[in-house]
Amino acid sequence: MLDIKFLRSQLDQVKSALRKRHSTIDLESFLKTDVQRRSLLQEVEELKGLRNKTSAEVAQKKRNNDDVSELLEQMASVSKRIKVLDGELKEVDTRTREFLLTIPNIPHGDVPVGRDENDNRIERFWGKKPTLDFPPKEHWELGTDLGGLDFPRATKLTGSRFVVLKGWAARMERALINFMIDVHTHEHGYTEIMPPVIVNKDSLLGTGQLPKFAEDLFKLENSDYYLIPTAEVPLTNLFRDEILNEEDLPCALTAFTPCFRSEAGSYGKDTKGIIRQHQFDKVEMVRIAHPDHSYEDLELLVGHAEDILQKLGLHYRVVTLCTGDLGFSAAKTYDIEVWLPGQNKYREISSCSNCEDFQGRRANIRFNPKGSTKKLLVHTLNGSGLAVGRTMVAIIENYQQKDGSVVIPDVLRPYMDGIDIIQPR
RNA sequence: GGAGAGGUAGCGAAGUCCGGCCGUAACGCGCUCGACUCGAAAUCGAGUUAUCCGCAAGGGUACGUGGGUUCGAAUCCCACCCUCUCCGCCA
């Protein structure tokens, strides 16, 4: 959510930011509502001031046994008027708030202006593509042949875009989760959290999934509960409506959770394999940061995600998302794209964002700066560290051998009973 | 699911029966500053809600949420939400 004062005073800047995002939000009619709101507010506040003053007078006169009938008569009509105006004001207030909740964040000045992923800026590469002296296979073919991925049965159990992991694949999923969490907690200074994976509406409003993106979520019937699309939601909302101490910043949290996405509007995309599922595992990192240092924190965060890929020996590149590709709540986002030889493509495996105070304002997360009584909004950052299923895809495709076997990366072997290779049956 | 208790500032909590002199909200804790001290503890003193409109002066709002009664509601009435305790059920 943007600061309404900022919106009023820096209208041109906001308009230009929205244009860069290719957003078609109508600010003009909103501003008219805002003017209306403020004039209503002034009128009703004046009347309430009068009412309060007169009420005190009534109390005083009654104590002296003076006649108050005239005052009571006057105030009856004032109160009626207040009730009418309060009703109008409430309606306008609701509209204002709902509108503010639909405006996306303003991109950071460093973010390249562009339309879609083709305009993203490549920042750096790490590692090299593996040299394979045979035509590489895609992960679903290898995974199925090796008996680890079972798509038909997942379809039977549930439907499309689900998978059953079996044997070594189930084991690798669990190994990856433990490996990632261990690195983040032992080497990167994160505190591990096991949050609920079902959250309420306020939490989703706080991080920006609602009200605009309800169709992307799974909602539970007969309640206002939703399955989380990412652990960013529970981790960031841990501090909703709280006031933190300045010395507790930055607060770094990590969590493994399953994530649930309806994937509405992605019907033709990635229908094969486990790249795009309705349910997937992810290790998430969240940082609640001091506003003066949040961009340093963003570099740390993306570095922590990169470290996982480096330890696994997977080639990747880092890109800065352009304005057209940027998510709703983010001011700046780095995507990490891992190389997939089977698909002959770089694919997103982590997304690391600084939301600045956008979520902080929505979720009302503040901190107490030393030597000041004024409470300030925190900056919030989140990043995958990493998407577990996609990491398995990357391992399968990058470490595949000519005979269809898959070598296990060194760092993962202690997590898999020392297994060094998955052999075809 | 049943019974009971509760929701007031950063935290705990008084106030609710009996509406106005109680929301810049008693009292306690915490926090900040100061005094004492070589320093600290203890003690003493001062300060400390948030938010909105307004250039300002000033004013408004908020006692879980939403309604109602009233000139006036933390306080009375109605509905709902949440938390805790006990009972039942349950991995």
Short mmCIF file of C-alpha atoms (C1' of nucleotides) in Angstrom, two decimals:
data_model
loop_
_atom_site.label_atom_id
_atom_site.label_comp_id
_atom_site.label_asym_id
_atom_site.label_seq_id
_atom_site.Cartn_x
_atom_site.Cartn_y
_atom_site.Cartn_z
CA MET A 1 0.00 0.00 0.00
CA LEU A 2 1.23 3.46 -0.83
CA ASP A 3 1.15 6.33 1.61
CA ILE A 4 -1.89 8.39 0.63
CA LYS A 5 0.00 11.61 1.37
CA PHE A 6 2.74 10.52 -0.95
CA LEU A 7 0.16 9.71 -3.59
CA ARG A 8 -1.41 13.17 -3.28
CA SER A 9 1.83 15.12 -3.25
CA GLN A 10 3.83 13.09 -5.79
CA LEU A 11 1.04 12.30 -8.19
CA ASP A 12 3.20 12.53 -11.32
CA GLN A 13 5.75 10.14 -9.90
CA VAL A 14 3.05 7.62 -9.02
CA LYS A 15 1.43 7.94 -12.45
CA SER A 16 4.71 7.39 -14.21
CA ALA A 17 5.46 4.38 -12.03
CA LEU A 18 2.08 2.87 -12.86
CA ARG A 19 2.68 3.48 -16.58
CA LYS A 20 5.98 1.63 -16.37
CA ARG A 21 4.14 -1.29 -14.84
CA HIS A 22 1.53 -1.08 -17.61
CA SER A 23 -1.12 -0.60 -14.99
CA THR A 24 -4.35 1.11 -16.01
CA ILE A 25 -5.49 2.31 -12.61
CA ASP A 26 -7.56 5.50 -12.73
CA LEU A 27 -6.06 7.91 -10.23
CA GLU A 28 -8.15 10.90 -11.26
CA SER A 29 -11.46 9.60 -10.00
CA PHE A 30 -9.73 8.45 -6.85
CA LEU A 31 -8.42 11.94 -6.21
CA LYS A 32 -11.95 13.31 -6.57
CA THR A 33 -13.11 10.86 -3.92
CA ASP A 34 -10.22 11.94 -1.74
CA VAL A 35 -11.23 15.61 -1.93
CA GLN A 36 -14.80 14.65 -1.13
CA ARG A 37 -13.62 12.55 1.77
CA ARG A 38 -11.62 15.32 3.32
CA SER A 39 -14.39 17.92 3.08
CA LEU A 40 -16.86 15.47 4.63
CA LEU A 41 -14.36 14.78 7.36
CA GLN A 42 -13.92 18.44 8.21
CA GLU A 43 -17.66 19.05 8.34
CA VAL A 44 -18.44 16.08 10.54
CA GLU A 45 -15.50 16.76 12.85
CA GLU A 46 -16.66 20.29 13.40
CA LEU A 47 -20.11 19.03 14.38
CA LYS A 48 -18.63 16.43 16.69
CA GLY A 49 -16.53 19.12 18.33
CA LEU A 50 -19.71 21.08 18.95
CA ARG A 51 -21.46 18.00 20.30
CA ASN A 52 -18.67 17.22 22.72
CA LYS A 53 -18.58 20.79 23.96
CA THR A 54 -22.33 20.96 24.43
CA SER A 55 -22.46 17.60 26.18
CA ALA A 56 -20.03 18.89 28.76
CA GLU A 57 -22.20 21.95 29.15
CA VAL A 58 -25.30 19.81 29.65
CA ALA A 59 -23.56 17.82 32.34
CA GLN A 60 -22.48 20.99 34.08
CA LYS A 61 -25.95 22.58 33.99
CA LYS A 62 -27.64 19.43 35.21
CA ARG A 63 -25.41 19.43 38.22
CA ASN A 64 -26.53 23.00 38.93
CA ASN A 65 -30.15 22.02 38.28
CA ASP A 66 -30.36 24.52 35.40
CA ASP A 67 -32.78 24.06 32.51
CA VAL A 68 -31.22 22.15 29.59
CA SER A 69 -34.25 21.39 27.41
CA GLU A 70 -33.25 23.96 24.76
CA LEU A 71 -29.74 22.52 24.44
CA LEU A 72 -31.09 19.00 24.18
CA GLU A 73 -33.41 20.02 21.37
CA GLN A 74 -30.57 21.67 19.45
CA MET A 75 -28.28 18.73 19.86
CA ALA A 76 -30.86 16.22 18.74
CA SER A 77 -30.75 17.66 15.24
CA VAL A 78 -26.96 17.98 15.28
CA SER A 79 -26.69 14.32 16.21
CA LYS A 80 -28.99 13.35 13.39
CA ARG A 81 -26.82 15.27 10.95
CA ILE A 82 -23.68 13.63 12.34
CA LYS A 83 -25.18 10.21 11.82
CA VAL A 84 -25.94 10.95 8.18
CA LEU A 85 -22.47 12.37 7.51
CA ASP A 86 -20.78 9.50 9.35
CA GLY A 87 -22.60 7.07 7.10
CA GLU A 88 -21.42 8.85 3.97
CA LEU A 89 -17.89 9.15 5.33
CA LYS A 90 -17.71 5.47 6.14
CA GLU A 91 -18.70 4.57 2.62
CA VAL A 92 -16.09 6.92 1.14
CA ASP A 93 -13.44 5.66 3.59
CA THR A 94 -14.10 2.07 2.58
CA ARG A 95 -13.80 2.97 -1.09
CA THR A 96 -10.55 4.83 -0.40
CA ARG A 97 -8.99 1.95 1.46
CA GLU A 98 -10.09 -0.63 -1.08
CA PHE A 99 -8.65 1.48 -3.85
CA LEU A 100 -5.33 1.95 -2.06
CA LEU A 101 -5.08 -1.82 -1.61
CA THR A 102 -5.19 -2.33 -5.37
CA ILE A 103 -2.30 0.00 -6.29
CA PRO A 104 0.97 -1.88 -6.85
CA ASN A 105 4.26 -0.81 -5.33
CA ILE A 106 6.44 1.80 -7.01
CA PRO A 107 9.49 0.26 -8.71
CA HIS A 108 12.90 1.26 -7.38
CA GLY A 109 14.82 3.67 -9.59
CA ASP A 110 17.33 0.96 -10.51
CA VAL A 111 14.67 -1.31 -12.01
CA PRO A 112 14.86 -1.49 -15.83
CA VAL A 113 11.76 -0.25 -17.65
CA GLY A 114 10.30 -2.95 -19.85
CA ARG A 115 7.31 -4.97 -20.93
CA ASP A 116 7.99 -8.61 -20.04
CA GLU A 117 10.71 -11.12 -19.13
CA ASN A 118 12.60 -10.32 -22.34
CA ASP A 119 13.40 -6.91 -20.90
CA ASN A 120 14.84 -8.23 -17.66
CA ARG A 121 18.46 -7.21 -17.07
CA ILE A 122 21.01 -9.97 -16.72
CA GLU A 123 23.30 -9.20 -13.79
CA ARG A 124 25.72 -12.13 -13.69
CA PHE A 125 26.35 -15.78 -14.38
CA TRP A 126 27.79 -18.37 -12.05
CA GLY A 127 29.34 -21.67 -13.11
CA LYS A 128 29.14 -23.26 -16.51
CA LYS A 129 26.68 -25.37 -18.44
CA PRO A 130 27.55 -29.04 -18.01
CA THR A 131 29.16 -30.60 -21.07
CA LEU A 132 27.03 -33.57 -22.05
CA ASP A 133 28.21 -35.71 -24.97
CA PHE A 134 24.71 -37.03 -25.55
CA PRO A 135 21.29 -35.44 -26.12
CA PRO A 136 20.06 -34.48 -22.61
CA LYS A 137 16.67 -35.67 -21.48
CA GLU A 138 14.06 -33.66 -19.66
CA HIS A 139 13.51 -34.29 -15.96
CA TRP A 140 10.09 -35.92 -16.27
CA GLU A 141 11.45 -38.54 -18.61
CA LEU A 142 14.47 -39.30 -16.43
CA GLY A 143 12.49 -39.07 -13.20
CA THR A 144 9.78 -41.40 -14.47
CA ASP A 145 12.27 -43.89 -15.94
CA LEU A 146 14.16 -43.97 -12.65
CA GLY A 147 10.93 -44.71 -10.79
CA GLY A 148 10.93 -41.49 -8.75
CA LEU A 149 8.11 -39.50 -10.33
CA ASP A 150 4.61 -40.95 -10.71
CA PHE A 151 2.26 -38.67 -12.61
CA PRO A 152 -0.62 -41.04 -13.52
CA ARG A 153 -1.22 -42.01 -9.93
CA ALA A 154 -1.07 -38.38 -8.75
CA THR A 155 -3.73 -37.60 -11.34
CA LYS A 156 -5.80 -40.49 -9.98
CA LEU A 157 -5.40 -39.33 -6.39
CA THR A 158 -6.09 -35.69 -7.05
CA GLY A 159 -5.84 -34.34 -10.60
CA SER A 160 -3.50 -32.64 -13.01
CA ARG A 161 -0.50 -30.64 -11.79
CA PHE A 162 0.20 -32.95 -8.88
CA VAL A 163 2.93 -35.54 -8.53
CA VAL A 164 3.76 -38.51 -6.34
CA LEU A 165 7.41 -38.77 -5.32
CA LYS A 166 8.63 -42.26 -4.67
CA GLY A 167 11.78 -43.85 -3.29
CA TRP A 168 14.90 -41.83 -4.10
CA ALA A 169 12.85 -38.80 -5.27
CA ALA A 170 10.90 -38.58 -2.01
CA ARG A 171 14.20 -38.99 -0.21
CA MET A 172 15.87 -36.28 -2.29
CA GLU A 173 13.03 -33.84 -1.63
CA ARG A 174 13.48 -34.35 2.11
CA ALA A 175 17.27 -34.15 1.79
CA LEU A 176 17.08 -30.86 -0.10
CA ILE A 177 14.79 -29.34 2.49
CA ASN A 178 17.11 -30.30 5.32
CA PHE A 179 20.20 -29.21 3.44
CA MET A 180 18.76 -25.79 2.63
CA ILE A 181 17.42 -25.15 6.11
CA ASP A 182 20.73 -26.22 7.65
CA VAL A 183 22.73 -23.85 5.47
CA HIS A 184 20.42 -20.91 6.15
CA THR A 185 20.33 -21.46 9.89
CA HIS A 186 23.99 -22.43 10.43
CA GLU A 187 25.76 -20.28 7.85
CA HIS A 188 23.42 -17.41 7.00
CA GLY A 189 22.00 -16.55 10.41
CA TYR A 190 18.33 -17.31 9.90
CA THR A 191 15.93 -18.54 12.57
CA GLU A 192 13.90 -21.54 11.54
CA ILE A 193 10.11 -21.26 11.72
CA MET A 194 7.38 -23.85 11.24
CA PRO A 195 4.30 -21.74 10.56
CA PRO A 196 0.71 -22.72 9.84
CA VAL A 197 0.15 -23.30 6.14
CA ILE A 198 -3.43 -22.10 6.48
CA VAL A 199 -3.85 -18.38 7.07
CA ASN A 200 -6.67 -15.88 7.35
CA LYS A 201 -7.68 -13.04 5.08
CA ASP A 202 -5.86 -10.34 7.04
CA SER A 203 -2.55 -12.10 6.52
CA LEU A 204 -3.07 -12.25 2.76
CA LEU A 205 -4.07 -8.58 2.71
CA GLY A 206 -0.92 -7.81 4.68
CA THR A 207 1.48 -9.23 2.11
CA GLY A 208 -0.56 -8.22 -0.96
CA GLN A 209 -2.03 -11.48 -2.30
CA LEU A 210 -5.48 -10.09 -1.54
CA PRO A 211 -7.68 -8.40 -2.60
CA LYS A 212 -6.41 -8.52 -6.19
CA PHE A 213 -5.21 -12.09 -6.66
CA ALA A 214 -7.88 -14.20 -5.00
CA GLU A 215 -8.18 -16.43 -8.06
CA ASP A 216 -4.58 -17.62 -7.57
CA LEU A 217 -5.36 -18.97 -4.09
CA PHE A 218 -7.02 -22.07 -2.72
CA LYS A 219 -9.72 -21.01 -0.26
CA LEU A 220 -11.15 -23.44 2.26
CA GLU A 221 -14.87 -23.89 2.14
CA ASN A 222 -17.08 -22.58 4.96
CA SER A 223 -14.34 -20.39 6.40
CA ASP A 224 -12.19 -17.37 5.67
CA TYR A 225 -9.08 -19.51 5.64
CA TYR A 226 -6.72 -19.96 2.70
CA LEU A 227 -3.85 -22.30 1.89
CA ILE A 228 -0.63 -20.30 1.70
CA PRO A 229 0.83 -19.70 -1.78
CA THR A 230 4.23 -19.08 -0.17
CA ALA A 231 5.72 -19.01 3.33
CA GLU A 232 6.33 -15.30 2.76
CA VAL A 233 2.74 -14.85 3.98
CA PRO A 234 2.99 -16.43 7.45
CA LEU A 235 6.60 -15.32 8.00
CA THR A 236 6.00 -11.66 7.23
CA ASN A 237 2.66 -11.61 9.02
CA LEU A 238 4.24 -12.96 12.20
CA PHE A 239 4.85 -9.30 13.01
CA ARG A 240 1.57 -7.85 11.78
CA ASP A 241 0.33 -5.10 14.11
CA GLU A 242 3.52 -5.29 16.15
CA ILE A 243 6.20 -2.82 17.14
CA LEU A 244 9.73 -4.17 16.97
CA ASN A 245 12.89 -2.91 18.65
CA GLU A 246 15.41 -1.27 16.39
CA GLU A 247 18.18 -3.54 17.68
CA ASP A 248 16.19 -6.60 16.56
CA LEU A 249 16.53 -5.51 12.92
CA PRO A 250 17.24 -7.08 10.58
CA CYS A 251 15.19 -10.08 11.65
CA ALA A 252 15.98 -13.07 9.43
CA LEU A 253 13.60 -16.04 9.24
CA THR A 254 13.53 -19.17 7.18
CA ALA A 255 10.86 -21.83 6.83
CA PHE A 256 10.11 -24.93 4.88
CA THR A 257 6.46 -25.20 3.87
CA PRO A 258 4.39 -26.71 1.15
CA CYS A 259 2.87 -24.00 -1.05
CA PHE A 260 -0.46 -24.08 -2.83
CA ARG A 261 -1.35 -22.21 -5.98
CA SER A 262 -4.40 -22.58 -8.18
CA GLU A 263 -2.34 -21.56 -11.23
CA ALA A 264 -5.37 -19.91 -12.75
CA GLY A 265 -4.51 -18.51 -16.17
CA SER A 266 -1.52 -20.76 -16.76
CA TYR A 267 -3.43 -23.54 -18.49
CA GLY A 268 -1.06 -24.13 -21.40
CA LYS A 269 2.18 -23.53 -19.51
CA ASP A 270 4.56 -26.20 -18.23
CA THR A 271 1.97 -28.94 -18.30
CA LYS A 272 4.69 -31.58 -18.29
CA GLY A 273 6.87 -32.35 -15.32
CA ILE A 274 6.99 -30.73 -11.91
CA ILE A 275 7.94 -27.17 -12.82
CA ARG A 276 4.45 -25.81 -12.21
CA GLN A 277 2.36 -27.67 -9.65
CA HIS A 278 -0.67 -26.86 -7.52
CA GLN A 279 1.29 -28.04 -4.48
CA PHE A 280 5.05 -27.69 -4.13
CA ASP A 281 7.66 -27.45 -1.42
CA LYS A 282 9.69 -24.33 -0.87
CA VAL A 283 12.24 -23.08 1.62
CA GLU A 284 11.61 -19.39 2.09
CA MET A 285 13.71 -16.62 3.58
CA VAL A 286 12.20 -13.43 4.99
CA ARG A 287 14.04 -10.41 6.32
CA ILE A 288 12.41 -7.63 8.31
CA ALA A 289 14.82 -4.80 7.72
CA HIS A 290 15.65 -1.28 8.80
CA PRO A 291 14.57 1.10 6.01
CA ASP A 292 18.07 2.57 5.81
CA HIS A 293 19.65 -0.81 5.07
CA SER A 294 17.06 -2.81 3.17
CA TYR A 295 18.89 -2.77 -0.15
CA GLU A 296 22.03 -4.11 1.48
CA ASP A 297 19.76 -6.79 2.90
CA LEU A 298 18.44 -7.58 -0.57
CA GLU A 299 22.00 -8.26 -1.79
CA LEU A 300 22.58 -10.52 1.23
CA LEU A 301 19.33 -12.33 0.60
CA VAL A 302 20.02 -13.09 -3.04
CA GLY A 303 23.52 -14.17 -2.04
CA HIS A 304 22.07 -16.67 0.41
CA ALA A 305 19.90 -18.19 -2.28
CA GLU A 306 22.85 -18.28 -4.69
CA ASP A 307 24.96 -20.05 -2.09
CA ILE A 308 22.62 -23.03 -2.16
CA LEU A 309 22.99 -23.37 -5.93
CA GLN A 310 26.75 -22.94 -5.71
CA LYS A 311 27.04 -25.66 -3.10
CA LEU A 312 24.98 -27.91 -5.35
CA GLY A 313 27.20 -26.99 -8.30
CA LEU A 314 24.35 -25.77 -10.47
CA HIS A 315 24.95 -23.17 -13.17
CA TYR A 316 22.67 -20.13 -12.97
CA ARG A 317 22.23 -16.50 -13.81
CA VAL A 318 20.79 -13.60 -11.84
CA VAL A 319 18.43 -11.16 -13.51
CA THR A 320 16.75 -7.97 -12.32
CA LEU A 321 13.08 -8.04 -13.21
CA CYS A 322 11.92 -5.17 -15.40
CA THR A 323 8.95 -2.99 -14.44
CA GLY A 324 6.51 -5.05 -16.49
CA ASP A 325 7.58 -8.34 -14.88
CA LEU A 326 7.71 -7.07 -11.31
CA GLY A 327 5.32 -8.54 -8.75
CA PHE A 328 2.57 -6.47 -7.14
CA SER A 329 4.24 -5.85 -3.77
CA ALA A 330 7.87 -5.64 -4.88
CA ALA A 331 9.94 -2.51 -5.45
CA LYS A 332 12.86 -4.53 -6.82
CA THR A 333 13.24 -8.22 -7.56
CA TYR A 334 16.16 -10.43 -8.50
CA ASP A 335 15.25 -13.73 -10.07
CA ILE A 336 17.75 -16.54 -10.01
CA GLU A 337 17.43 -18.72 -13.09
CA VAL A 338 19.03 -22.13 -13.06
CA TRP A 339 20.23 -23.80 -16.22
CA LEU A 340 18.15 -26.80 -17.34
CA PRO A 341 19.96 -28.77 -20.09
CA GLY A 342 16.92 -30.95 -20.81
CA GLN A 343 14.79 -27.89 -21.55
CA ASN A 344 17.80 -26.00 -22.93
CA LYS A 345 16.68 -22.97 -20.92
CA TYR A 346 17.25 -20.95 -17.81
CA ARG A 347 14.29 -21.35 -15.44
CA GLU A 348 13.36 -19.36 -12.35
CA ILE A 349 14.31 -21.17 -9.16
CA SER A 350 14.30 -18.24 -6.74
CA SER A 351 12.78 -14.80 -6.60
CA CYS A 352 14.21 -12.29 -4.10
CA SER A 353 12.36 -9.04 -3.51
CA ASN A 354 12.53 -5.89 -1.48
CA CYS A 355 8.99 -4.67 -0.85
CA GLU A 356 10.26 -1.59 1.02
CA ASP A 357 7.47 -0.33 3.29
CA PHE A 358 4.65 -1.54 1.03
CA GLN A 359 3.82 -4.61 3.10
CA GLY A 360 4.88 -2.90 6.31
CA ARG A 361 2.16 -0.30 5.80
CA ARG A 362 -0.47 -2.89 4.87
CA ALA A 363 0.40 -5.18 7.76
CA ASN A 364 1.21 -2.33 10.16
CA ILE A 365 4.68 -3.55 11.11
CA ARG A 366 6.73 -0.82 12.77
CA PHE A 367 9.79 -0.35 14.87
CA ASN A 368 10.88 2.06 17.56
CA PRO A 369 13.96 4.00 16.43
CA LYS A 370 16.44 4.79 19.20
CA GLY A 371 16.22 8.33 20.49
CA SER A 372 12.86 9.05 18.88
CA THR A 373 9.26 8.50 19.89
CA LYS A 374 8.09 8.31 16.29
CA LYS A 375 7.48 4.76 15.14
CA LEU A 376 8.62 3.93 11.61
CA LEU A 377 7.52 1.28 9.14
CA VAL A 378 9.91 -1.59 8.55
CA HIS A 379 11.01 -2.78 5.12
CA THR A 380 10.20 -6.38 4.26
CA LEU A 381 12.13 -8.72 1.99
CA ASN A 382 11.45 -12.23 0.88
CA GLY A 383 13.19 -14.78 -1.28
CA SER A 384 13.04 -18.44 -2.14
CA GLY A 385 15.94 -20.35 -0.88
CA LEU A 386 15.03 -22.37 -2.93
CA ALA A 387 12.01 -23.88 -4.66
CA VAL A 388 12.64 -27.51 -3.71
CA GLY A 389 10.92 -29.26 -6.62
CA ARG A 390 12.66 -27.10 -9.17
CA THR A 391 15.97 -27.76 -7.46
CA MET A 392 15.36 -31.47 -7.90
CA VAL A 393 14.56 -30.83 -11.57
CA ALA A 394 17.86 -28.98 -11.91
CA ILE A 395 19.81 -31.78 -10.24
CA ILE A 396 18.19 -34.46 -12.39
CA GLU A 397 18.81 -32.61 -15.63
CA ASN A 398 22.30 -31.29 -14.86
CA TYR A 399 23.68 -34.44 -13.27
CA GLN A 400 22.22 -36.92 -15.76
CA GLN A 401 24.53 -39.50 -17.35
CA LYS A 402 24.46 -41.10 -20.76
CA ASP A 403 22.95 -44.32 -19.32
CA GLY A 404 20.02 -42.46 -17.73
CA SER A 405 21.45 -42.47 -14.23
CA VAL A 406 21.73 -39.34 -12.08
CA VAL A 407 24.74 -38.48 -9.93
CA ILE A 408 23.98 -36.99 -6.51
CA PRO A 409 25.82 -33.72 -5.77
CA ASP A 410 28.46 -34.13 -3.06
CA VAL A 411 26.83 -31.88 -0.48
CA LEU A 412 23.59 -33.82 -0.65
CA ARG A 413 25.06 -37.28 -0.08
CA PRO A 414 25.23 -37.03 3.71
CA TYR A 415 21.53 -36.24 3.61
CA MET A 416 20.82 -39.33 1.48
CA ASP A 417 22.59 -42.12 3.35
CA GLY A 418 25.67 -41.59 1.23
CA ILE A 419 24.01 -42.58 -2.02
CA ASP A 420 26.13 -41.17 -4.87
CA ILE A 421 24.13 -42.14 -7.92
CA ILE A 422 20.59 -43.10 -8.88
CA GLN A 423 20.76 -46.06 -11.23
CA PRO A 424 18.15 -47.18 -13.77
CA ARG A 425 16.36 -50.32 -12.63
"C1'" G B 1 -19.83 -29.60 20.51
"C1'" G B 2 -21.18 -28.03 26.10
"C1'" A B 3 -20.22 -24.69 30.46
"C1'" G B 4 -17.70 -20.51 32.42
"C1'" A B 5 -14.29 -16.22 32.31
"C1'" G B 6 -12.26 -12.47 29.50
"C1'" G B 7 -10.72 -8.61 25.17
"C1'" U B 8 -8.82 -1.05 27.88
"C1'" A B 9 -1.56 2.18 26.02
"C1'" G B 10 4.87 -1.49 24.71
"C1'" C B 11 3.18 -5.30 28.74
"C1'" G B 12 0.04 -6.32 33.14
"C1'" A B 13 -4.16 -4.11 35.00
"C1'" A B 14 -8.16 -0.51 37.51
"C1'" G B 15 -12.59 1.64 35.71
"C1'" U B 16 -18.22 -1.34 33.63
"C1'" C B 17 -22.91 -2.99 38.77
"C1'" C B 18 -24.99 2.99 39.22
"C1'" G B 19 -23.89 6.73 31.42
"C1'" G B 20 -21.29 12.99 31.95
"C1'" C B 21 -16.15 15.29 36.78
"C1'" C B 22 -12.27 8.22 33.25
"C1'" G B 23 -8.81 7.89 27.38
"C1'" U B 24 -2.88 13.06 27.17
"C1'" A B 25 -6.66 6.21 30.86
"C1'" A B 26 -5.55 5.11 38.38
"C1'" C B 27 -1.79 1.62 39.91
"C1'" G B 28 2.40 -1.67 38.61
"C1'" C B 29 6.19 -3.17 35.05
"C1'" G B 30 9.12 -1.76 30.92
"C1'" C B 31 11.58 2.13 28.22
"C1'" U B 32 14.14 7.30 27.84
"C1'" C B 33 16.57 11.33 30.39
"C1'" G B 34 18.51 13.27 34.98
"C1'" A B 35 20.31 13.00 40.39
"C1'" C B 36 23.19 9.99 43.83
"C1'" U B 37 27.85 6.57 42.78
"C1'" C B 38 34.73 5.42 41.08
"C1'" G B 39 31.07 2.42 38.38
"C1'" A B 40 26.74 -0.50 38.96
"C1'" A B 41 22.51 -2.15 41.73
"C1'" A B 42 19.02 -0.05 44.84
"C1'" U B 43 16.71 4.64 45.59
"C1'" C B 44 14.80 9.51 44.11
"C1'" G B 45 12.96 13.05 40.18
"C1'" A B 46 11.06 14.01 35.19
"C1'" G B 47 9.16 12.05 30.61
"C1'" U B 48 6.60 8.09 27.62
"C1'" U B 49 -0.67 5.93 23.17
"C1'" A B 50 -1.57 5.74 18.21
"C1'" U B 51 -3.84 7.87 14.21
"C1'" C B 52 -6.60 11.37 10.92
"C1'" C B 53 -7.95 16.51 8.97
"C1'" G B 54 -5.51 21.29 8.98
"C1'" C B 55 -0.21 26.13 6.64
"C1'" A B 56 -1.35 26.93 11.58
"C1'" A B 57 -4.46 27.72 15.61
"C1'" G B 58 -7.28 23.93 16.68
"C1'" G B 59 -10.20 19.75 16.35
"C1'" G B 60 -11.70 14.59 15.35
"C1'" U B 61 -11.26 9.22 16.00
"C1'" A B 62 -9.94 4.63 18.68
"C1'" C B 63 -11.80 0.73 25.29
"C1'" G B 64 -12.28 -6.79 20.30
"C1'" U B 65 -15.78 -5.75 15.63
"C1'" G B 66 -20.48 -3.98 13.85
"C1'" G B 67 -25.22 -2.07 15.01
"C1'" G B 68 -28.88 0.18 18.59
"C1'" U B 69 -30.69 3.45 22.79
"C1'" U B 70 -29.27 8.60 24.40
"C1'" C B 71 -28.16 15.56 24.14
"C1'" G B 72 -23.96 12.34 25.73
"C1'" A B 73 -21.69 5.22 25.82
"C1'" A B 74 -15.50 1.76 27.93
"C1'" U B 75 -20.13 1.78 30.99
"C1'" C B 76 -27.01 0.10 28.93
"C1'" C B 77 -29.22 -3.32 24.75
"C1'" C B 78 -28.48 -6.70 20.28
"C1'" A B 79 -25.38 -9.53 16.91
"C1'" C B 80 -20.74 -11.31 15.63
"C1'" C B 81 -15.25 -12.34 16.16
"C1'" C B 82 -11.19 -13.83 19.07
"C1'" U B 83 -8.49 -15.63 23.56
"C1'" C B 84 -8.28 -18.46 28.11
"C1'" U B 85 -10.15 -22.39 31.72
"C1'" C B 86 -12.93 -26.88 32.46
"C1'" C B 87 -15.77 -30.99 30.10
"C1'" G B 88 -16.54 -34.03 25.61
"C1'" C B 89 -14.22 -35.81 21.03
"C1'" C B 90 -9.54 -36.55 18.66
"C1'" A B 91 -3.55 -37.47 15.88
#
